[in-house]
mmCIF file of the N, C-alpha and C atoms, coordinates in Angstrom:
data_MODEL
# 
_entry.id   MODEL 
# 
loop_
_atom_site.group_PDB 
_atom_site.id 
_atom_site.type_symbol 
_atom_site.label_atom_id 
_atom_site.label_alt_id 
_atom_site.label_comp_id 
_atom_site.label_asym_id 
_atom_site.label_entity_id 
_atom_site.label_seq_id 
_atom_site.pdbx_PDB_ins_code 
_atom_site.Cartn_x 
_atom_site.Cartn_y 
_atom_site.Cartn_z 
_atom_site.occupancy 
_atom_site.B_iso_or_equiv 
_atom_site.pdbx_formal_charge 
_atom_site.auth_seq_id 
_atom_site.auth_comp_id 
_atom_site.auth_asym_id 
_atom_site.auth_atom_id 
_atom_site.pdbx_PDB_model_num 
ATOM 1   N N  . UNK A 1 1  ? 22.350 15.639 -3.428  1.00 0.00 ? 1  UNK A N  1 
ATOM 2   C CA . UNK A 1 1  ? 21.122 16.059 -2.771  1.00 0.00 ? 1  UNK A CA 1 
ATOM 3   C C  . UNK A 1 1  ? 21.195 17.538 -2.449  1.00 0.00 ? 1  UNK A C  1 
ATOM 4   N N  . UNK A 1 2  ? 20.452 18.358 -2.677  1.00 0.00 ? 2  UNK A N  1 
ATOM 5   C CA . UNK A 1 2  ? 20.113 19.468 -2.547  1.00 0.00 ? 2  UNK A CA 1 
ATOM 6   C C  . UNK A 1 2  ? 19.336 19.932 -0.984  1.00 0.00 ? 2  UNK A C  1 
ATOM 7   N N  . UNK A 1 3  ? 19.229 21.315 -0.826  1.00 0.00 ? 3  UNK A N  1 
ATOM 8   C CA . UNK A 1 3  ? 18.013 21.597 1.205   1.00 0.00 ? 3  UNK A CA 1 
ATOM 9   C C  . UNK A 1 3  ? 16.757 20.654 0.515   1.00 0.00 ? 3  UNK A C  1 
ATOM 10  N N  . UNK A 1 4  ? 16.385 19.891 -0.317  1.00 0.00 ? 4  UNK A N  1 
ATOM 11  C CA . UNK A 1 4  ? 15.130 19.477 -0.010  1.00 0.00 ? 4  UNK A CA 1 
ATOM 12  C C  . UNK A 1 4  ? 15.268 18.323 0.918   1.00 0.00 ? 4  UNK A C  1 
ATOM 13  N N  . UNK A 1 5  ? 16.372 17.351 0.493   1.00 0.00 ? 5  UNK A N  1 
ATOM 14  C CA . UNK A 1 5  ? 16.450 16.554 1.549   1.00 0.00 ? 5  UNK A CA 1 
ATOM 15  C C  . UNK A 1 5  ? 16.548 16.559 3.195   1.00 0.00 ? 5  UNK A C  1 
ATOM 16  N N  . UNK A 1 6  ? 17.327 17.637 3.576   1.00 0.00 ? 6  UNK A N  1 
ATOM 17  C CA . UNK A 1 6  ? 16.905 18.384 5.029   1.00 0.00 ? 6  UNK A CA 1 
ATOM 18  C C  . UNK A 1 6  ? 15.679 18.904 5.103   1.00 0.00 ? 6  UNK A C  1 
ATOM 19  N N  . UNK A 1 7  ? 15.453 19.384 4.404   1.00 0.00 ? 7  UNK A N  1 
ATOM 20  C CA . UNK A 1 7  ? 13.949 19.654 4.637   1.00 0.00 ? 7  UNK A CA 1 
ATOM 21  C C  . UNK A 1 7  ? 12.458 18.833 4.699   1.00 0.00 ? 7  UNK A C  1 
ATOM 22  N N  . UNK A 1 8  ? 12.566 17.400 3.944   1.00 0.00 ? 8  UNK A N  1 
ATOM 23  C CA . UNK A 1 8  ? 11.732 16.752 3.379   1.00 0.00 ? 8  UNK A CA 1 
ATOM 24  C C  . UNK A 1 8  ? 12.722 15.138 2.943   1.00 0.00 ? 8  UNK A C  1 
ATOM 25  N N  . UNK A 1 9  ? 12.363 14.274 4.389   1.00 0.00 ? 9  UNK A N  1 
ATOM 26  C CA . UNK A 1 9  ? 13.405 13.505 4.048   1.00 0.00 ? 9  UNK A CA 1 
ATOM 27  C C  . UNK A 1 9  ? 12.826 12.433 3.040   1.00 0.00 ? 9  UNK A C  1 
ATOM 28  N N  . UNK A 1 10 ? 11.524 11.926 2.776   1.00 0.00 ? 10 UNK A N  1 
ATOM 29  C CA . UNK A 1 10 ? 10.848 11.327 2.085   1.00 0.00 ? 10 UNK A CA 1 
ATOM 30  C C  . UNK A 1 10 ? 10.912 11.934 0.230   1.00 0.00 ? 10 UNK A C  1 
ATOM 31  N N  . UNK A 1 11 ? 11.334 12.715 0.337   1.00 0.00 ? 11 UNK A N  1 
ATOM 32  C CA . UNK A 1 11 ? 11.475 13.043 -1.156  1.00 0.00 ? 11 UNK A CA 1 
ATOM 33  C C  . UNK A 1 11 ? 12.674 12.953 -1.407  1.00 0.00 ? 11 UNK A C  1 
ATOM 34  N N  . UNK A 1 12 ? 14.263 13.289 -0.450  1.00 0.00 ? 12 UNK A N  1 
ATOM 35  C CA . UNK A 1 12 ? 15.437 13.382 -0.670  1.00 0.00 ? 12 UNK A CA 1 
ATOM 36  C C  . UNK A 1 12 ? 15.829 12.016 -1.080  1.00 0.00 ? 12 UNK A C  1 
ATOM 37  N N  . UNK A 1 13 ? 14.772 11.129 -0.079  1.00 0.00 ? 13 UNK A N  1 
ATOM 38  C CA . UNK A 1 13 ? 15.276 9.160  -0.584  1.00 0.00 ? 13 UNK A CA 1 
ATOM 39  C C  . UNK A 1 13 ? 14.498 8.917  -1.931  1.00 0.00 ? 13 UNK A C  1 
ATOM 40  N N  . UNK A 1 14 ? 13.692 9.817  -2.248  1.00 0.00 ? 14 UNK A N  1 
ATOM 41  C CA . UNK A 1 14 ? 12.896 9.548  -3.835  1.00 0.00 ? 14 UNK A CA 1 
ATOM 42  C C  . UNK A 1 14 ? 13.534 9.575  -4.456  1.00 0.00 ? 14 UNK A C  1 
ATOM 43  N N  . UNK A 1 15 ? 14.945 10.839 -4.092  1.00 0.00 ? 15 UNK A N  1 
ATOM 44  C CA . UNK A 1 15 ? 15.664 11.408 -5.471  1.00 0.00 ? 15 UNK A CA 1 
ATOM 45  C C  . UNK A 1 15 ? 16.775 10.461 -5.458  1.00 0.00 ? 15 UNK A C  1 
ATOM 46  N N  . UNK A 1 16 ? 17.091 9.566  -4.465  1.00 0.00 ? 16 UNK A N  1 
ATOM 47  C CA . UNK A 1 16 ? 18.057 8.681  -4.755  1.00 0.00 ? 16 UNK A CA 1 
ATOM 48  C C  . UNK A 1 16 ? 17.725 7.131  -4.897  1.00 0.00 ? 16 UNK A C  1 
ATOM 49  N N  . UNK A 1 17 ? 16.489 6.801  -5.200  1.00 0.00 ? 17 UNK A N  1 
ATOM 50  C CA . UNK A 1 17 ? 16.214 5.375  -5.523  1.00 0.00 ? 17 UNK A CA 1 
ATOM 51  C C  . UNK A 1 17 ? 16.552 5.561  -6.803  1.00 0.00 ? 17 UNK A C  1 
ATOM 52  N N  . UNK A 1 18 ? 15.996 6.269  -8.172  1.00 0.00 ? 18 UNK A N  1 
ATOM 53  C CA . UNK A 1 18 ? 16.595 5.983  -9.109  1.00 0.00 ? 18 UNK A CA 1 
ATOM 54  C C  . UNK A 1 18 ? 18.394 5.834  -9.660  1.00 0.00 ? 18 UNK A C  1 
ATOM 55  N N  . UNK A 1 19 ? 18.784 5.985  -8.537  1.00 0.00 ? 19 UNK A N  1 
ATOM 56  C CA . UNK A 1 19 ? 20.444 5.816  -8.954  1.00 0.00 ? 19 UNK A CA 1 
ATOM 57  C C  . UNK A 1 19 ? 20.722 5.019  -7.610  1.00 0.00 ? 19 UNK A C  1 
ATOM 58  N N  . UNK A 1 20 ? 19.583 4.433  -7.127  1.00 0.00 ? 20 UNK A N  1 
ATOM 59  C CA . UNK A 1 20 ? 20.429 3.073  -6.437  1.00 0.00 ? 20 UNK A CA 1 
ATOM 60  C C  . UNK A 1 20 ? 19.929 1.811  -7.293  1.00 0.00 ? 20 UNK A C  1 
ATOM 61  N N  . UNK A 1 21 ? 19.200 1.776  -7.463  1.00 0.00 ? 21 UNK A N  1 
ATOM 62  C CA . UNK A 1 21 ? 18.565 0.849  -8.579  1.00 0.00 ? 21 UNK A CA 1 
ATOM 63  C C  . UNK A 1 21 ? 18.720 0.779  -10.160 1.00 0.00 ? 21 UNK A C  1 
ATOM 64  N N  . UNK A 1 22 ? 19.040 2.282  -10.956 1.00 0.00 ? 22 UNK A N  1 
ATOM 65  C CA . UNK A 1 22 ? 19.439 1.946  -12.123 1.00 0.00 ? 22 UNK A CA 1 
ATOM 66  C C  . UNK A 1 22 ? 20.321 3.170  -12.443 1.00 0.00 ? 22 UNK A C  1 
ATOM 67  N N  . UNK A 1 23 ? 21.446 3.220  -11.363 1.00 0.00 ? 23 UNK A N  1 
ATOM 68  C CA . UNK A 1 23 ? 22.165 4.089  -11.730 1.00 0.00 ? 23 UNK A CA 1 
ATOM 69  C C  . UNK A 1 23 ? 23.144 3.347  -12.589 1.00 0.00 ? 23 UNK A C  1 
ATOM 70  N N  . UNK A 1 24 ? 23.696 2.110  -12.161 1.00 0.00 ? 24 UNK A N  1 
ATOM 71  C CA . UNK A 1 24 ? 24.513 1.343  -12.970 1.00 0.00 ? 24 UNK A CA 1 
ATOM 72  C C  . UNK A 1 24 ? 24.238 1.032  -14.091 1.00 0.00 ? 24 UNK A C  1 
ATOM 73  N N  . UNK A 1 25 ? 23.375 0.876  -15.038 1.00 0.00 ? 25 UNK A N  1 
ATOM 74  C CA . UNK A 1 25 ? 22.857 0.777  -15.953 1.00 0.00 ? 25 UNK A CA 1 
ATOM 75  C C  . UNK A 1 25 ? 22.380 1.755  -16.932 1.00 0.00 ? 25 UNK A C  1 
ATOM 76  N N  . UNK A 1 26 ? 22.037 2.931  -16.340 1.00 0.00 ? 26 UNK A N  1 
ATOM 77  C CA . UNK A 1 26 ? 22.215 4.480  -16.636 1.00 0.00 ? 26 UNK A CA 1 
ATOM 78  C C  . UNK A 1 26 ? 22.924 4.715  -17.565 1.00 0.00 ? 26 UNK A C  1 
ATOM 79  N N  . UNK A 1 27 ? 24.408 4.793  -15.967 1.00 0.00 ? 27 UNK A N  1 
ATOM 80  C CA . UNK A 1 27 ? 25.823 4.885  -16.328 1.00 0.00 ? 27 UNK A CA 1 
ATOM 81  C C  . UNK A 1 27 ? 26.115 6.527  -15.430 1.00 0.00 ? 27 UNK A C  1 
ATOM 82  N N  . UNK A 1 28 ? 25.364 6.395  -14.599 1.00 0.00 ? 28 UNK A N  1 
ATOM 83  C CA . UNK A 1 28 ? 25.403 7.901  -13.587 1.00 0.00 ? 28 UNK A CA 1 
ATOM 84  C C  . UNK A 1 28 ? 27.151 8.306  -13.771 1.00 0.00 ? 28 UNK A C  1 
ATOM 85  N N  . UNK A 1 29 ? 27.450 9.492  -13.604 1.00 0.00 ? 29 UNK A N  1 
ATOM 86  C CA . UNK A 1 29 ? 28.847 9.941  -13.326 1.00 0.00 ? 29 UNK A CA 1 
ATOM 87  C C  . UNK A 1 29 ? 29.005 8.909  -11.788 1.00 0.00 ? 29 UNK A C  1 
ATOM 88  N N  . UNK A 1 30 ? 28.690 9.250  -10.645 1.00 0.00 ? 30 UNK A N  1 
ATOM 89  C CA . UNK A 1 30 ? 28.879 9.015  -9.666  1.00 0.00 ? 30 UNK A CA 1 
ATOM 90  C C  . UNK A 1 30 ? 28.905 7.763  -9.482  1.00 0.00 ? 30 UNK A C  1 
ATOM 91  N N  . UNK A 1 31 ? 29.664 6.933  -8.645  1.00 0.00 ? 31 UNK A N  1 
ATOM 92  C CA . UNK A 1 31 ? 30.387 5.823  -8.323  1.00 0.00 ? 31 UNK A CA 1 
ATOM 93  C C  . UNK A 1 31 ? 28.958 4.984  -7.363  1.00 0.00 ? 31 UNK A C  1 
ATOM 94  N N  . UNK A 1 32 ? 28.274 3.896  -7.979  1.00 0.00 ? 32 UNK A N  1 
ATOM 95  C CA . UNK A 1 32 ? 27.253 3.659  -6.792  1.00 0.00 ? 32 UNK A CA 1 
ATOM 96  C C  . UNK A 1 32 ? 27.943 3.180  -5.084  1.00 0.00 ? 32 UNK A C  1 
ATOM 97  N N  . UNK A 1 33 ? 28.669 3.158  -5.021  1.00 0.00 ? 33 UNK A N  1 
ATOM 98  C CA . UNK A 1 33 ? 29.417 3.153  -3.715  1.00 0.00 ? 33 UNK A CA 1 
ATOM 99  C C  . UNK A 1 33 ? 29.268 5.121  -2.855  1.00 0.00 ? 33 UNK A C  1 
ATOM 100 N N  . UNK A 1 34 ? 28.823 5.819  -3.391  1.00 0.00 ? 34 UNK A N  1 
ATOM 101 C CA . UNK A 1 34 ? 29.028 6.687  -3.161  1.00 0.00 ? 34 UNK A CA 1 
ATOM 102 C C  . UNK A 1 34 ? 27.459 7.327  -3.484  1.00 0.00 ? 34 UNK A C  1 
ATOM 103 N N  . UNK A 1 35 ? 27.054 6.836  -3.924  1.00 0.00 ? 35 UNK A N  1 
ATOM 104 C CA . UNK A 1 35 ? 25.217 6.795  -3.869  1.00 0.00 ? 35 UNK A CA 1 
ATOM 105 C C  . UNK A 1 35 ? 24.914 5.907  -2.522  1.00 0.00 ? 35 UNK A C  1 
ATOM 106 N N  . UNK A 1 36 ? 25.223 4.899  -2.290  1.00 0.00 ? 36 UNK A N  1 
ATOM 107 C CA . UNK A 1 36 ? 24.633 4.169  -1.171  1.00 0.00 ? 36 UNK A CA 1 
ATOM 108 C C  . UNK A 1 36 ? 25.104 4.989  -0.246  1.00 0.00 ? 36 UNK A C  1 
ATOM 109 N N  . UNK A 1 37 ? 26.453 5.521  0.037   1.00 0.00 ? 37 UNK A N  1 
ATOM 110 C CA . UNK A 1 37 ? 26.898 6.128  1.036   1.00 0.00 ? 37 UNK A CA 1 
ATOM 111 C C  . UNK A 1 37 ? 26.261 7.369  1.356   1.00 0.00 ? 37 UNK A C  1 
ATOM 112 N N  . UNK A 1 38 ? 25.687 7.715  0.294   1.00 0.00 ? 38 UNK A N  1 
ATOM 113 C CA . UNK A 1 38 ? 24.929 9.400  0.631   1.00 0.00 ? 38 UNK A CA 1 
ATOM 114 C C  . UNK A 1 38 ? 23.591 9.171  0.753   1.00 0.00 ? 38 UNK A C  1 
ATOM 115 N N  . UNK A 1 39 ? 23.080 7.747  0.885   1.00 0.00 ? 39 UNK A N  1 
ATOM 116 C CA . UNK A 1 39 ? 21.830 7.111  1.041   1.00 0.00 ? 39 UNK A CA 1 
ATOM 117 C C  . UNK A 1 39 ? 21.858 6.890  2.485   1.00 0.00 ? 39 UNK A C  1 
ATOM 118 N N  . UNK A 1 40 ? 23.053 6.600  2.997   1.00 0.00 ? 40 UNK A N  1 
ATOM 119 C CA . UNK A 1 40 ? 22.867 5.737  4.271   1.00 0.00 ? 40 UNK A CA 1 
ATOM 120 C C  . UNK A 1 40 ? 23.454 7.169  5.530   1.00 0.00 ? 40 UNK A C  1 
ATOM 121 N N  . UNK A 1 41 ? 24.133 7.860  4.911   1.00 0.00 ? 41 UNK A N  1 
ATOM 122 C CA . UNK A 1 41 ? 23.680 9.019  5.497   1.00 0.00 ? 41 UNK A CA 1 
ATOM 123 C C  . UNK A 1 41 ? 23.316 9.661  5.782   1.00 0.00 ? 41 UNK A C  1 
ATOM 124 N N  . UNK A 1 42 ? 22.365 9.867  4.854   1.00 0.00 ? 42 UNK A N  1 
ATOM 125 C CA . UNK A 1 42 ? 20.945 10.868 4.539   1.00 0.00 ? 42 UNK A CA 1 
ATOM 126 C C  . UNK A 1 42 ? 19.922 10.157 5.560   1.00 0.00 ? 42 UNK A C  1 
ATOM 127 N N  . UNK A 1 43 ? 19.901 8.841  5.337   1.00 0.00 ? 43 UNK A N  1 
ATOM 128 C CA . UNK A 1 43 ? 19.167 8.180  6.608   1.00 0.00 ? 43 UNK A CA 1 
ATOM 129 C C  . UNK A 1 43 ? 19.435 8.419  8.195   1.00 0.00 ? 43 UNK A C  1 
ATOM 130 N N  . UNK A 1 44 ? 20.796 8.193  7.956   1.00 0.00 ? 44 UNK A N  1 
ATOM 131 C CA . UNK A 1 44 ? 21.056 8.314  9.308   1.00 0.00 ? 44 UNK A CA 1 
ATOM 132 C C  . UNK A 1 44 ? 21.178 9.879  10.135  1.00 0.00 ? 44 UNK A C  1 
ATOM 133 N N  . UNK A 1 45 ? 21.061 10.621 9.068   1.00 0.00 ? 45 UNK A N  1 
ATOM 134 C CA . UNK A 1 45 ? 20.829 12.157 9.804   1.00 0.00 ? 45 UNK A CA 1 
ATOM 135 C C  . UNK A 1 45 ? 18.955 12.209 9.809   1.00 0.00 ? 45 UNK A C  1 
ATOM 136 N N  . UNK A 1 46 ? 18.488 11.560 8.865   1.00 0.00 ? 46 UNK A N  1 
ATOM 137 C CA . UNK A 1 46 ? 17.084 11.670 9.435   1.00 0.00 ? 46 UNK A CA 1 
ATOM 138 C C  . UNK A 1 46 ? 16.498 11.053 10.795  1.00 0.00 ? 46 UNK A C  1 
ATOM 139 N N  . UNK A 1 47 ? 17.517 10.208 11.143  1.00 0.00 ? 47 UNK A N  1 
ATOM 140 C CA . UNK A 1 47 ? 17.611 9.283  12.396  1.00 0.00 ? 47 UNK A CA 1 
ATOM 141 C C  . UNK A 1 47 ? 17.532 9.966  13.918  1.00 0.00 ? 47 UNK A C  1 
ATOM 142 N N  . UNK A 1 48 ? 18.839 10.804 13.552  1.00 0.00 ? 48 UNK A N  1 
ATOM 143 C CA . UNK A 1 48 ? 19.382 11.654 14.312  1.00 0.00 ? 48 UNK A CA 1 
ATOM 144 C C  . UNK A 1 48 ? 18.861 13.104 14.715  1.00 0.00 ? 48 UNK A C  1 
ATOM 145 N N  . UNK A 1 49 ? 18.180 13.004 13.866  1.00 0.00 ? 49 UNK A N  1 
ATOM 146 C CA . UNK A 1 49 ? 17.104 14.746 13.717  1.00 0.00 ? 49 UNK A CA 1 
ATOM 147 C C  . UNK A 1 49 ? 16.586 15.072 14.904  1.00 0.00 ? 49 UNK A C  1 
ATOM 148 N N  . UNK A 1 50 ? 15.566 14.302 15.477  1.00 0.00 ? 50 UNK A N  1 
ATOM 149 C CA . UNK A 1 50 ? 14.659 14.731 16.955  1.00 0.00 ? 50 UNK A CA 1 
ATOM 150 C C  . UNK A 1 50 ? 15.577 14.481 18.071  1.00 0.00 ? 50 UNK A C  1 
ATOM 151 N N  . UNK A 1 51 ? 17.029 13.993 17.851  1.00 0.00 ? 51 UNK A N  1 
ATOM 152 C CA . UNK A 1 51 ? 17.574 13.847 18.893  1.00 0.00 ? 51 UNK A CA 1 
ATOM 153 C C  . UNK A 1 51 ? 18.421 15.640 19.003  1.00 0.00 ? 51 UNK A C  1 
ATOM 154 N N  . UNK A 1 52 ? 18.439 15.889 18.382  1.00 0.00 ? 52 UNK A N  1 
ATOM 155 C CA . UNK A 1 52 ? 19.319 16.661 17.458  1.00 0.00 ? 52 UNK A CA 1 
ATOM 156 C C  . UNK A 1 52 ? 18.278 17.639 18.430  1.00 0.00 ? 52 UNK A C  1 
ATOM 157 N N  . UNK A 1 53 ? 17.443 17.648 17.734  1.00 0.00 ? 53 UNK A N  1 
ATOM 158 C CA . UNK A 1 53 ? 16.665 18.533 18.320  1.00 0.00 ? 53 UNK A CA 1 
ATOM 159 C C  . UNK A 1 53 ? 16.352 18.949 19.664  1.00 0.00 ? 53 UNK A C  1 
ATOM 160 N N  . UNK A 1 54 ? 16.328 17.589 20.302  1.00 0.00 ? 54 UNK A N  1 
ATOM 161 C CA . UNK A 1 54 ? 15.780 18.002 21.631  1.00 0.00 ? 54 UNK A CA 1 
ATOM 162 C C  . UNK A 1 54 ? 17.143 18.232 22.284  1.00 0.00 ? 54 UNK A C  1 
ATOM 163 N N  . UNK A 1 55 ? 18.184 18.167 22.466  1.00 0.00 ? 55 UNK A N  1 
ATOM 164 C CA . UNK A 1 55 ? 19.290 18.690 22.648  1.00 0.00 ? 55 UNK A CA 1 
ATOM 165 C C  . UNK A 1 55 ? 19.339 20.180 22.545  1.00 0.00 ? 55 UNK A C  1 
ATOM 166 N N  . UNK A 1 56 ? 19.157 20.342 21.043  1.00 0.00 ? 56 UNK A N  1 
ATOM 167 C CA . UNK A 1 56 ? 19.239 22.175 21.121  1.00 0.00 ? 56 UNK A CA 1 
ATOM 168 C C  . UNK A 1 56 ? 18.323 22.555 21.765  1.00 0.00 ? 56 UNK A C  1 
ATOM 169 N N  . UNK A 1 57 ? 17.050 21.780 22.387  1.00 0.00 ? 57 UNK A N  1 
ATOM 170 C CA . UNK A 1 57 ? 15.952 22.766 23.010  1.00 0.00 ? 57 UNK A CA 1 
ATOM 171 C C  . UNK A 1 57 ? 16.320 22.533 24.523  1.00 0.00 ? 57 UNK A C  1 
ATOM 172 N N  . UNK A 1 58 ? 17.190 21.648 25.032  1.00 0.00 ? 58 UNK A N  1 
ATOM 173 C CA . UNK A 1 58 ? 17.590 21.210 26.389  1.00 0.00 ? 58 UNK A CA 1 
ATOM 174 C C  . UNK A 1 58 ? 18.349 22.014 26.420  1.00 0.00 ? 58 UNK A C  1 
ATOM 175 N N  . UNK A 1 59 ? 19.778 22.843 25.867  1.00 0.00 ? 59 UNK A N  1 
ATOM 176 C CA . UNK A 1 59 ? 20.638 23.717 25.893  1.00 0.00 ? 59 UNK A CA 1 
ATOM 177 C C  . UNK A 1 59 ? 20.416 24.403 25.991  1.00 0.00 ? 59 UNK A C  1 
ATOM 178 N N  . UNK A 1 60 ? 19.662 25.389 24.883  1.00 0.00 ? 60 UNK A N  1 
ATOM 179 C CA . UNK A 1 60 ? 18.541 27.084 25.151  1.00 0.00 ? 60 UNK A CA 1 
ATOM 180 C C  . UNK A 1 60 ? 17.644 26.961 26.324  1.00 0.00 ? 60 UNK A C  1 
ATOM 181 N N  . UNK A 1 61 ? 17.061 26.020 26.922  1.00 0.00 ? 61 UNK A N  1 
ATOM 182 C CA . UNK A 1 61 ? 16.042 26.290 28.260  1.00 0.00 ? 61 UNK A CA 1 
ATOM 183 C C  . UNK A 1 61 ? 17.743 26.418 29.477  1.00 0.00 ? 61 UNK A C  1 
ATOM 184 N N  . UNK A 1 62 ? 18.506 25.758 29.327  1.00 0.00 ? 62 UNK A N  1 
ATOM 185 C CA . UNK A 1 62 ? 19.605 26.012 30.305  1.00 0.00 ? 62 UNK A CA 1 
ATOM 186 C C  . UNK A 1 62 ? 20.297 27.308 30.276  1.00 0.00 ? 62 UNK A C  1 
ATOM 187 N N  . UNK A 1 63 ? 20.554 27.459 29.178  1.00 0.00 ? 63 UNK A N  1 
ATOM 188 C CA . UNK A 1 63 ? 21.314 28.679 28.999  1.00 0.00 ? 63 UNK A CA 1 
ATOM 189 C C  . UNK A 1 63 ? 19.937 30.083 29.098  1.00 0.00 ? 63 UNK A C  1 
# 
């Protein structure tokens, strides 16, 4: 995954349905154990984002 996925998390999971679904069959270089894993991360930092956020904006109003 490339900044589009930080940037645009709905397109970053576009670019990885085709190699969760027919990467095996493909024959992708990459190990699908290691596609799901950069799937379920990619999620889970989109998860984490507004928390993420409001943290750095709770820190800068303190500081």
């Amino acid at each position: 995954l490339g900044g589009t996925a930080a940037i645009n998390p709905a397109r970053g999971i576009a670019q990885q349905v085709p190699g969760l679904f027919f990467g095996h069959e493909v024959g992708h270089s990459a190990s699908y154990a290691d596609i799901v894993s950069a799937t379920l991360a990619m999620q889970a930092g989109t998860f984490m984002a507004p928390f993420f956020y409001v943290l750095a904006r709770c820190i800068n109003r303190i500081c």
